[in-house]
């Protein structure tokens, strides 16, 4: 039976964790501050954290019993595991940030491959939507319903730990309970524009990302020293240098001496700076403590569908199109679907690495299946193709016209501080050598993305399309209204 661990208090005071128990399921609560064991058995019961003392950690173990219909569906749709899946059964993978865009798709993919999966998430990404007045294009179910549906569709269980990894006591209990062989760390505030809204969001991004990752490193050291850390980094750490970008390290000859050093970092936002700090902290702990780690410097992800998320509508992934969390190609497809001109920032020559979300889950699987050695800090550049913003606009325009869409493009003032025309050539061979089979951006894929956007176009809020966060105008005062 899958268990959920939910913290009844979080160091992030803006987030109150709630658990909704339906269908007469039973939950048991064990409180560490000497409160007797409590049980409840009421449909629609809400467990609220705000009545508990704020500095004591409490753990709730919740079990959800599937309905008879779910059991029947599981029996009908379950399929035998392949030999490769069976060999992975003993491997436990903890996915931090498993309720997010990349994390959810990865959790389902690894579970489907036979790994024993646990999701750790504080669900704060959903809170950001409420704070900023934005929403996913696709309707997404609660994490509890998602996990329950996955069980009913496949017969596979995913454990759920709801809490903040910045709370080390919570994270420690999750590690001791699950005992992971690998940790896939997506659990960070992932948006550069979000980190540039105001001072409070900049501070939150740095604290959440850097302290959270430090806690993960300490948890591995204390409770699971053989555990392999697979950390989602970003190609944005490198910036846009006027030389080729290597995979993590560069060999330099200077004044007659040669050494291999970490590739120089040129972060372009408080978010990207937090990822640079993470990389340094992980590299240090690999050297000092013998931790094994793989840093996946990922490019810009597009798409929404994977084999697993397509199994049921309740497994659908989020699709962001706004100016804060939406990525370039996803945003362009939604703009084309609703008849809004494609918003190219500045000159449009900004070039980056891109990859399909199906390749994200494939890359993570390869990293998990081929762990780093003790003390090794590997860096893989995780993308499959390079495009400029103008390239993407042309591709969407061409694909849109084939569907009868009148796609226009406009240049808008660039809200970021970045080079708009530059050299860009990044290496990305290591994952290919491990067996990555890329899904390249084809006409058929663009057609699928556009049709997906057209299907949900009535959900689009036009007010969220234009960029509203300026790198130069970031201020001290907290912005409390929709951005």
CSV table of N, CA and C in Angstrom, one decimal, residues 51 70 91 96 130 175 182 202 216 252 270 288 306 325 349 351 363 386 472:
chain,number,residue,atom,x,y,z
A,51,UNK,N,-3.3,24.6,12.8
A,51,UNK,CA,-3.6,24.5,14.3
A,51,UNK,C,-2.5,23.8,15.1
A,70,UNK,N,-11.8,0.8,-9.6
A,70,UNK,CA,-10.4,1.0,-9.9
A,70,UNK,C,-9.6,-0.3,-9.9
A,91,UNK,N,15.1,-1.1,-7.7
A,91,UNK,CA,15.7,0.3,-7.7
A,91,UNK,C,14.6,1.3,-7.2
A,96,UNK,N,12.1,14.5,-6.5
A,96,UNK,CA,11.7,15.7,-5.8
A,96,UNK,C,11.2,16.7,-6.8
A,130,UNK,N,-2.0,30.7,-8.3
A,130,UNK,CA,-3.0,31.4,-7.6
A,130,UNK,C,-2.5,32.8,-7.3
A,175,UNK,N,13.6,10.4,3.6
A,175,UNK,CA,14.7,9.5,3.2
A,175,UNK,C,14.7,8.2,4.0
A,182,UNK,N,18.3,6.2,-5.9
A,182,UNK,CA,18.6,7.4,-6.7
A,182,UNK,C,17.6,8.5,-6.3
A,202,UNK,N,13.1,37.0,-5.7
A,202,UNK,CA,14.5,36.7,-5.9
A,202,UNK,C,15.1,36.0,-4.7
A,216,UNK,N,19.3,18.2,0.5
A,216,UNK,CA,19.3,16.9,-0.2
A,216,UNK,C,20.7,16.3,-0.1
A,252,UNK,N,42.1,23.8,-20.5
A,252,UNK,CA,42.8,25.1,-20.8
A,252,UNK,C,44.3,25.0,-20.6
A,270,UNK,N,18.5,35.7,-11.4
A,270,UNK,CA,18.7,35.2,-10.0
A,270,UNK,C,18.4,33.7,-10.0
A,288,UNK,N,34.4,16.1,-1.4
A,288,UNK,CA,34.7,16.0,0.0
A,288,UNK,C,34.0,14.8,0.7
A,306,UNK,N,3.4,12.5,-23.1
A,306,UNK,CA,4.3,11.4,-23.1
A,306,UNK,C,3.4,10.1,-23.2
A,325,UNK,N,6.1,31.4,-16.7
A,325,UNK,CA,6.5,30.0,-16.7
A,325,UNK,C,6.4,29.4,-18.1
A,349,UNK,N,17.4,36.8,-32.3
A,349,UNK,CA,18.5,35.9,-32.6
A,349,UNK,C,18.9,35.1,-31.4
A,351,UNK,N,19.6,32.2,-29.3
A,351,UNK,CA,19.7,30.8,-29.6
A,351,UNK,C,20.0,30.0,-28.4
A,363,UNK,N,16.2,11.0,-20.9
A,363,UNK,CA,17.6,11.3,-20.4
A,363,UNK,C,17.7,11.0,-18.9
A,386,UNK,N,19.4,22.9,-31.6
A,386,UNK,CA,19.5,24.4,-31.3
A,386,UNK,C,18.6,25.2,-32.3
A,472,UNK,N,15.3,45.0,-15.8
A,472,UNK,CA,15.8,46.2,-15.3
A,472,UNK,C,14.9,47.0,-14.3
